[in-house]
């Protein structure tokens, strides 16, 4: 199996994007996961729905909405273009944004499940022992929720690796720039490059399988 | 205890359609709140610990105000420094016993005191899941003590344990009471624990304090009968040993001018031991000279008779001890029992349990 440089570029972009997205989304994921699992506040179900939306929306729809928001004439994209002169759409940044939005619900879901499994009584016990809410979070809630957090992280990461619909809408399919593995497979199928399709499909399947298997190992025990 | 800080509780807390209303001052070393589940006693403890916020009122520890709705004061639990021992222990499962005890950034001297008093030095490297129920509870008590608390809050610390284990933990609690010079607020649904540990007991039902006072007086008084009916009652007596005969397997205790025979225990003559007799294990007879195998036939006088539930409850004065006795309505009718009747309390030696030794 000989992998071409173009395929390597697509693969490394996918991995780079997935890692970036994870690093960016993990802190807000932790905060929102904690809010949803442990707090009651007005607008909680709205926040939950908003975060989970990309899970049920067709990715192509999420991508289109992002395109409208981030485009040169969009609310966010327009502002950024005016202020910094940066165009977001059809850039690697757009890939990262698209992938982050789509994988975020999986990350948050895992974190919420993990944190909900930590009994409030344990956290209260820690409070009575003199721990501030922040100390309780880092020494009790976070370590005891680790299975759910790892599970959500792995699922979110693998979702990021293979994201297609939103990416192609908002970042296009530019080889060497915004073409991730999923988009490379799409192009290869269209161009009839069967060998390339097989290689990329094999690698994608392998990665997905390993990720799921790791999730099972960490969460179901 | 000369300088026990007074703990002032005066607050209201509603949860759903249940309302807890408390207005009392705790002045003794160990105060017990006694009530059935749903009476509001855990809610009370959570309000004191700060894990639950009352709707209005005031909670003060000595001169320090912990909660005052009018002034907008509400000290968070981590600032109150009250050690809390939960019914389920709630040890941190991912930390060893030693790490659990260290969690509250304890005073090293206090932690070693706590480890010593509760005899858990062998367990320090284990994880909570490797401990038995009794060990877990001892570690939970040590963890609460190690942070050098100003007060100890105990929410049914023995309820999850079987009765044999309970009897083994109670001596530890006594030891804690002696060694650590702090007030203890103890919540329980069993008379025997309240009697065994508390200096003052509060009866709580439907979110209100019904009565309070010295446990021995309070818990055998007619006012305690309705609660006794719900919780199941054991009579607890503290009696001196007058004779102990290993060969015959019996020990005699002094109850006024009478003797109470119990299974043999290895204690010195003159030592006072606490014994428990369940209310349903006492048989009532009208004549003393009946032929029965039971070793104890003690004369007494019915002081109070309560017929409101499916059993008749008697409060019988034997010497100066009040005994709660539970019999059927049929038995009461047949023996024609009423207040003031002279009766005999018949008890098997084996029905009398030593609470600890």
XYZ file of C-alpha atoms in Angstrom:
578
model
C 0.000 0.000 0.000
C 1.698 3.144 -1.216
C 0.231 6.406 -0.005
C 0.633 9.438 -2.314
C 1.857 12.823 -0.986
C -1.588 14.317 -1.693
C -3.193 11.668 0.489
C -0.653 12.314 3.247
C -1.473 16.024 3.072
C -5.211 15.308 3.414
C -4.594 12.903 6.304
C -2.326 15.265 8.197
C -4.753 18.143 7.668
C -7.574 16.015 9.096
C -5.517 15.121 12.151
C -4.262 18.684 12.625
C -7.774 20.095 12.358
C -9.216 17.496 14.748
C -6.497 18.190 17.323
C -6.889 21.971 17.035
C -10.631 21.671 17.358
C -10.243 19.493 20.446
C -7.841 21.906 22.136
C -10.117 24.868 21.392
C -13.387 23.185 22.304
C -12.331 21.217 25.383
C -12.374 24.113 27.905
C -15.797 25.455 26.853
C -16.986 21.845 26.605
C -15.955 21.263 30.196
C -17.653 24.452 31.371
C -20.887 23.851 29.463
C -20.877 20.170 30.422
C -20.525 21.118 34.080
C -23.299 23.726 33.804
C -25.646 21.213 32.167
C -24.801 18.374 34.551
C -24.583 20.202 37.861
C -26.405 23.501 37.770
C -29.942 24.737 37.393
C -30.338 28.135 35.781
C -32.834 29.908 33.553
C -32.314 29.015 29.892
C -30.663 25.678 30.681
C -32.799 23.656 28.294
C -32.264 26.308 25.618
C -28.484 26.062 26.039
C -28.712 22.282 25.903
C -30.776 22.390 22.709
C -28.450 24.906 21.108
C -25.351 22.829 21.852
C -26.983 19.580 20.716
C -28.488 21.043 17.534
C -25.623 20.096 15.173
C -26.127 16.470 16.207
C -29.579 16.326 14.628
C -29.302 18.981 11.901
C -28.013 17.689 8.550
C -24.310 18.743 8.550
C -24.902 20.427 5.220
C -27.493 22.672 6.898
C -25.138 23.507 9.769
C -22.504 24.250 7.136
C -24.854 26.534 5.233
C -25.782 28.443 8.402
C -22.062 28.830 9.172
C -21.456 30.044 5.643
C -24.070 32.756 6.118
C -22.638 33.768 9.507
C -18.963 33.625 8.541
C -19.139 34.916 4.966
C -17.695 38.300 4.045
C -21.198 39.775 4.355
C -22.244 37.689 7.336
C -22.643 39.038 10.883
C -19.456 37.497 12.256
C -17.445 37.077 9.051
C -18.226 40.643 7.978
C -17.036 42.057 11.295
C -13.817 40.048 11.235
C -13.139 41.011 7.623
C -13.711 44.712 8.392
C -11.524 44.681 11.511
C -8.706 42.253 10.723
C -8.953 41.901 6.980
C -9.203 38.121 7.374
C -11.543 36.097 5.222
C -12.726 33.024 7.095
C -14.623 31.003 4.528
C -12.633 28.591 2.298
C -9.694 28.704 4.733
C -8.239 26.166 7.144
C -9.772 28.206 9.949
C -13.164 27.520 8.374
C -12.408 23.786 8.425
C -11.583 23.980 12.133
C -14.745 25.978 12.901
C -16.990 23.630 10.914
C -15.473 20.532 12.471
C -15.663 22.029 15.989
C -19.337 22.926 15.733
C -20.267 19.456 14.438
C -18.227 17.481 16.987
C -19.007 19.691 20.003
C -22.306 17.927 20.953
C -20.525 14.563 21.190
C -17.819 16.033 23.398
C -20.356 17.781 25.670
C -22.636 14.709 25.816
C -19.755 12.590 27.106
C -18.726 15.203 29.679
C -22.330 15.641 30.899
C -22.822 11.875 31.237
C -19.573 11.575 33.168
C -20.343 14.452 35.515
C -23.935 13.380 36.127
C -22.568 10.081 37.396
C -20.719 11.867 40.225
C -23.059 11.977 43.252
C -23.845 15.444 44.589
C -23.293 14.053 48.085
C -19.607 13.410 47.331
C -19.223 16.997 46.185
C -21.066 18.245 49.266
C -18.831 16.085 51.456
C -15.814 17.768 49.868
C -17.346 21.208 50.506
C -17.853 20.425 54.192
C -14.186 19.376 54.328
C -13.249 22.918 53.380
C -12.910 22.669 49.600
C -13.980 25.625 47.439
C -16.298 24.849 44.506
C -13.281 25.081 42.169
C -11.254 22.631 44.254
C -14.257 20.286 44.380
C -14.407 20.432 40.580
C -10.746 19.561 40.013
C -10.295 17.033 42.812
C -13.674 15.256 42.866
C -15.960 15.955 39.894
C -13.316 15.922 37.147
C -11.415 12.772 38.178
C -14.593 10.825 38.932
C -16.137 11.866 35.600
C -13.020 10.834 33.650
C -14.628 7.898 31.825
C -17.356 10.086 30.356
C -14.885 12.867 29.586
C -12.477 10.514 27.782
C -15.386 8.910 25.944
C -16.729 12.263 24.762
C -13.245 13.387 23.762
C -12.553 10.310 21.642
C -15.979 10.358 20.001
C -15.709 14.092 19.278
C -12.174 13.678 17.938
C -13.131 10.897 15.530
C -16.189 12.820 14.409
C -13.859 15.747 13.633
C -11.535 13.503 11.631
C -14.293 12.473 9.242
C -16.533 15.539 9.057
C -17.726 16.194 5.505
C -20.986 18.112 5.009
C -20.325 21.264 7.006
C -16.680 21.388 5.920
C -17.410 21.335 2.187
C -20.056 24.071 2.591
C -17.975 26.539 4.530
C -14.391 25.618 3.537
C -14.784 24.107 0.098
C -12.655 21.241 -1.211
C -9.291 22.797 -2.025
C -6.499 20.183 -2.295
C -3.550 21.025 -0.058
C -5.541 23.717 1.747
C -8.970 22.619 2.943
C -9.179 19.105 1.561
C -9.492 16.698 4.507
C -9.619 12.892 4.187
C -13.382 12.795 3.782
C -13.220 15.404 1.011
C -10.288 13.610 -0.636
C -12.333 10.399 -0.763
C -15.208 12.347 -2.302
C -12.930 13.768 -5.019
C -11.196 10.444 -5.649
C -14.543 8.695 -6.166
C -15.566 11.352 -8.663
C -12.276 11.119 -10.530
C -12.421 7.312 -10.566
C -9.153 6.898 -8.638
C -10.175 3.593 -7.083
C -6.818 2.716 -5.485
C -6.749 6.054 -3.681
C -10.364 5.571 -2.521
C -9.547 2.119 -1.097
C -6.498 3.381 0.798
C -8.305 6.344 2.351
C -11.445 4.336 3.150
C -9.304 1.675 4.802
C -7.449 4.229 6.937
C -10.656 6.069 7.897
C -12.389 2.850 8.897
C -9.401 1.740 10.921
C -9.220 5.059 12.792
C -12.972 5.052 13.501
C -12.849 1.467 14.706
C -9.924 2.094 17.043
C -11.571 5.254 18.406
C -14.828 3.449 19.165
C -13.002 0.548 20.720
C -11.006 2.929 22.951
C -14.233 4.679 23.954
C -15.809 1.388 24.946
C -12.722 0.468 26.933
C -12.675 3.724 28.843
C -16.376 4.236 29.388
C -17.853 0.775 29.844
C -16.067 -0.772 32.734
C -17.994 20.813 79.238
C -17.730 24.280 80.611
C -17.201 26.336 77.480
C -19.341 24.611 74.899
C -20.352 27.167 72.265
C -24.103 27.596 72.079
C -25.558 26.672 68.730
C -28.628 28.650 67.889
C -30.981 27.255 65.245
C -33.976 29.335 64.274
C -35.017 28.889 60.670
C -37.560 27.633 58.191
C -36.960 25.538 55.082
C -39.596 24.311 52.631
C -38.976 21.474 50.206
C -42.004 20.756 48.030
C -44.962 20.717 50.413
C -42.827 19.775 53.402
C -41.744 22.515 55.795
C -39.116 22.292 58.493
C -39.429 24.790 61.324
C -36.725 24.812 63.949
C -36.207 27.044 66.925
C -33.823 25.684 69.507
C -30.475 26.179 71.174
C -27.967 23.365 71.526
C -25.953 23.744 74.688
C -24.737 20.261 75.538
C -21.851 18.317 74.097
C -23.888 15.786 72.154
C -27.327 16.787 70.909
C -29.391 14.124 69.193
C -32.275 14.765 66.832
C -34.558 11.778 66.832
C -37.261 11.193 64.276
C -38.517 8.884 61.572
C -37.434 9.282 57.941
C -39.200 12.234 56.381
C -39.411 14.070 59.700
C -36.950 16.691 58.463
C -33.902 15.739 60.465
C -31.552 15.417 57.468
C -32.847 18.703 56.061
C -31.980 20.261 59.404
C -28.440 18.915 59.292
C -27.910 20.081 55.701
C -29.024 23.589 56.654
C -26.545 23.589 59.536
C -23.717 22.327 57.300
C -24.513 24.929 54.632
C -25.113 22.459 51.820
C -28.744 23.576 51.895
C -29.888 27.175 52.347
C -32.906 27.840 54.590
C -35.741 30.039 53.343
C -35.449 32.396 56.272
C -34.168 32.666 59.808
C -30.836 32.511 61.535
C -28.146 29.971 62.399
C -25.403 30.934 64.812
C -22.420 29.132 66.269
C -21.435 30.865 69.478
C -21.111 34.539 68.561
C -20.595 33.840 64.872
C -23.584 34.122 62.583
C -23.468 31.472 59.852
C -26.750 32.260 58.218
C -29.109 35.205 58.598
C -31.701 35.839 55.938
C -32.389 39.377 57.151
C -28.727 40.411 56.964
C -28.083 38.424 53.788
C -25.423 36.311 55.501
C -24.858 32.768 54.271
C -21.455 31.259 54.982
C -20.614 28.541 52.403
C -20.042 25.020 53.779
C -16.265 25.176 53.243
C -16.045 28.195 55.569
C -18.123 26.685 58.381
C -15.613 24.003 59.406
C -18.217 21.505 60.505
C -17.170 17.889 60.073
C -19.977 15.988 58.393
C -20.366 12.213 58.638
C -22.940 10.860 56.203
C -25.074 7.766 56.532
C -23.456 6.274 53.439
C -19.975 7.432 54.399
C -19.368 9.082 51.018
C -15.657 8.415 50.999
C -14.007 9.578 47.781
C -13.726 6.332 45.783
C -10.699 7.414 43.741
C -8.609 8.263 46.802
C -6.998 5.977 49.360
C -8.028 6.083 53.013
C -4.971 8.238 53.775
C -5.796 10.645 50.930
C -9.418 10.798 52.057
C -8.312 11.767 55.546
C -5.838 14.313 54.165
C -8.451 15.849 51.858
C -9.578 18.486 54.348
C -5.974 19.777 54.691
C -5.980 18.622 58.233
C -4.007 19.490 61.246
C -1.469 16.585 61.278
C -1.865 16.107 65.026
C -5.640 15.910 64.756
C -5.445 13.423 61.899
C -3.182 11.114 63.832
C -5.485 11.484 66.854
C -8.436 10.559 64.648
C -6.587 7.624 63.088
C -5.680 6.399 66.556
C -9.087 6.810 68.148
C -10.837 5.039 65.294
C -8.122 2.371 64.946
C -7.725 2.641 61.202
C -3.935 2.897 60.848
C -3.914 -0.530 59.167
C -6.291 0.679 56.476
C -4.508 3.821 55.286
C -3.272 2.473 51.946
C -6.570 0.843 50.950
C -9.251 2.209 48.655
C -12.809 2.648 49.977
C -14.114 -0.281 47.932
C -11.702 -2.556 49.795
C -13.235 -1.676 53.166
C -16.102 -3.282 55.060
C -19.138 -1.178 55.995
C -17.926 -0.639 59.550
C -14.399 0.283 58.446
C -15.775 2.708 55.873
C -17.810 4.485 58.532
C -14.831 4.704 60.882
C -12.752 6.250 58.083
C -15.579 8.711 57.351
C -15.612 9.766 60.998
C -11.813 10.100 61.024
C -11.897 12.180 57.829
C -14.407 14.575 59.385
C -12.355 14.847 62.580
C -8.994 15.295 60.848
C -9.913 18.702 59.428
C -10.120 19.951 63.018
C -13.811 20.834 62.866
C -15.534 23.177 65.278
C -18.455 20.800 65.451
C -19.264 17.310 64.229
C -22.479 16.659 62.289
C -23.517 13.038 62.083
C -26.373 11.935 59.875
C -27.377 8.413 60.911
C -23.762 7.233 60.804
C -24.799 3.761 61.949
C -27.992 3.295 59.948
C -26.336 1.472 57.063
C -24.689 -1.034 59.410
C -26.184 -4.197 60.856
C -26.824 -4.277 64.589
C -23.733 -6.304 65.486
C -21.549 -3.721 63.726
C -23.433 -0.851 65.328
C -22.539 -2.139 68.758
C -18.898 -2.173 67.671
C -18.950 1.430 66.373
C -20.762 2.992 69.328
C -17.692 2.639 71.598
C -15.672 4.536 68.974
C -18.246 7.326 69.048
C -17.934 7.449 72.823
C -14.211 7.651 72.463
C -14.590 10.485 69.964
C -16.877 12.275 72.390
C -14.225 12.046 75.106
C -11.115 12.838 73.060
C -12.316 15.600 70.745
C -13.552 18.631 72.613
C -16.227 19.689 70.161
C -20.006 19.651 70.153
C -21.685 16.881 68.198
C -25.028 17.110 66.440
C -26.257 13.575 65.970
C -29.210 12.518 63.862
C -30.862 9.159 64.307
C -34.129 7.284 64.081
C -33.293 4.803 66.838
C -33.869 5.382 70.511
C -30.896 3.313 71.540
C -28.355 5.483 69.716
C -29.855 8.665 71.085
C -29.841 7.214 74.591
C -26.373 5.792 74.295
C -24.691 8.965 73.049
C -26.661 12.126 73.620
C -26.679 14.570 76.495
C -29.818 16.160 75.171
C -32.324 14.747 72.701
C -34.830 16.518 70.461
C -37.841 14.659 69.143
C -38.652 15.803 65.641
C -41.783 14.935 63.668
C -43.334 16.488 60.556
C -40.674 19.179 60.492
C -41.206 20.383 64.053
C -39.494 19.769 67.356
C -42.054 18.043 69.578
C -40.069 17.793 72.781
C -36.547 17.989 74.103
C -34.642 17.069 77.217
C -32.312 14.588 78.819
C -32.560 11.403 76.734
C -33.349 8.994 79.570
C -36.214 11.090 80.807
C -37.433 12.237 77.438
C -37.415 8.958 75.608
C -39.345 7.002 78.193
C -41.850 9.800 78.765
C -45.388 9.526 77.435
C -44.691 12.316 74.932
C -42.165 10.061 73.184
C -44.627 7.203 72.769
C -45.959 8.193 69.348
C -42.425 8.313 67.984
C -41.508 5.105 69.758
C -44.367 3.449 67.934
C -42.918 4.456 64.604
C -39.269 3.783 65.257
C -39.390 0.645 67.378
C -38.018 1.136 70.831
C -35.355 -0.385 72.929
C -35.185 0.326 76.616
C -31.673 1.366 77.517
C -30.599 1.062 81.116
C -27.228 1.805 82.660
C -26.858 -0.667 85.531
C -23.970 -1.657 87.819
C -22.715 -5.247 87.902
C -23.258 -6.937 91.283
C -22.137 -10.459 90.497
C -20.603 -12.300 87.581
C -20.491 -16.087 87.428
C -18.630 -17.493 84.476
C -19.411 -21.108 85.342
C -23.164 -20.539 85.317
C -22.830 -18.201 82.369
C -24.752 -15.389 84.059
C -24.078 -11.877 85.259
C -26.286 -10.025 87.725
C -26.976 -6.300 87.450
C -28.486 -4.096 90.100
C -31.785 -2.456 89.265
C -32.828 -0.631 92.395
C -33.276 -3.232 95.081
C -33.760 -5.958 92.476
C -31.413 -8.010 90.359
C -31.451 -8.266 86.590
C -29.862 -11.461 85.260
C -28.150 -11.280 81.870
C -25.859 -13.619 79.894
C -22.324 -13.671 81.292
C -20.073 -10.724 80.467
C -16.473 -10.354 81.511
C -16.561 -7.112 83.529
C -15.598 -6.131 87.048
C -18.191 -6.036 89.797
C -19.276 -2.441 90.301
C -18.773 -1.387 86.690
C -21.801 0.188 85.026
C -22.913 -1.397 81.753
C -25.536 -0.224 79.284
C -28.145 -2.822 78.357
C -30.952 -2.760 75.810
C -34.295 -4.527 76.082
C -36.715 -4.393 73.196
C -40.211 -3.220 74.124
C -41.789 -6.379 72.652
C -39.442 -8.696 74.571
C -40.962 -7.813 77.949
C -43.850 -10.034 79.104
C -46.396 -8.678 81.554
C -47.622 -10.919 84.387
C -50.042 -10.183 87.228
C -48.487 -12.655 89.684
C -44.797 -12.968 90.638
C -44.847 -16.677 91.440
C -45.463 -18.012 87.941
C -43.440 -20.966 86.663
C -41.488 -19.742 83.680
C -37.999 -20.258 82.360
C -37.349 -16.508 82.212
C -34.764 -15.408 84.765
C -36.162 -11.980 85.520
C -39.486 -11.158 87.112
C -39.501 -7.545 88.299
C -42.395 -5.734 90.005
C -43.517 -2.433 88.536
C -46.420 -0.060 88.181
C -48.122 1.069 84.984
C -47.636 4.816 84.692
C -49.081 5.390 81.287
C -50.998 3.387 78.753
C -51.385 4.251 75.097
C -53.828 2.369 72.863
C -53.824 4.490 69.737
C -52.027 2.110 67.381
C -52.500 -1.598 66.703
C -50.572 -2.413 69.890
C -50.897 -1.200 73.426
C -47.908 0.724 74.734
C -47.189 0.712 78.440
C -44.780 2.879 80.355
C -43.938 0.901 83.483
C -42.028 2.259 86.449
C -39.638 -0.416 87.755
C -37.786 0.958 90.760
C -36.954 4.376 89.260
C -36.537 3.173 85.682
C -39.226 3.647 83.073
C -39.645 0.664 80.777
C -41.528 0.900 77.503
C -43.485 -2.299 76.861
C -45.442 -3.292 73.790
C -48.320 -5.798 74.100
C -51.444 -6.710 72.133
C -54.840 -5.169 72.877
C -56.147 -8.663 73.666
C -53.488 -9.152 76.339
C -54.330 -5.773 77.829
C -58.054 -6.603 77.969
C -57.509 -10.055 79.375
C -55.194 -8.811 82.126
C -57.423 -5.740 82.647
C -54.421 -3.437 82.624
C -54.869 0.222 83.379
C -52.827 3.145 84.641
C -51.741 2.420 88.203
C -51.948 -1.376 87.878
C -49.281 -3.322 89.776
C -47.651 -5.772 87.347
C -44.562 -7.918 86.890
C -42.178 -7.538 83.993
C -40.865 -10.899 82.824
C -37.666 -10.909 80.769
C -35.460 -13.719 79.469
C -31.795 -13.173 80.226
C -31.001 -13.651 76.536
C -33.440 -10.882 75.535
C -31.250 -8.365 77.332
C -28.461 -7.138 75.103
C -25.248 -5.489 76.153
C -24.723 -2.403 74.008
C -20.949 -2.569 74.227
C -18.298 -3.646 76.595
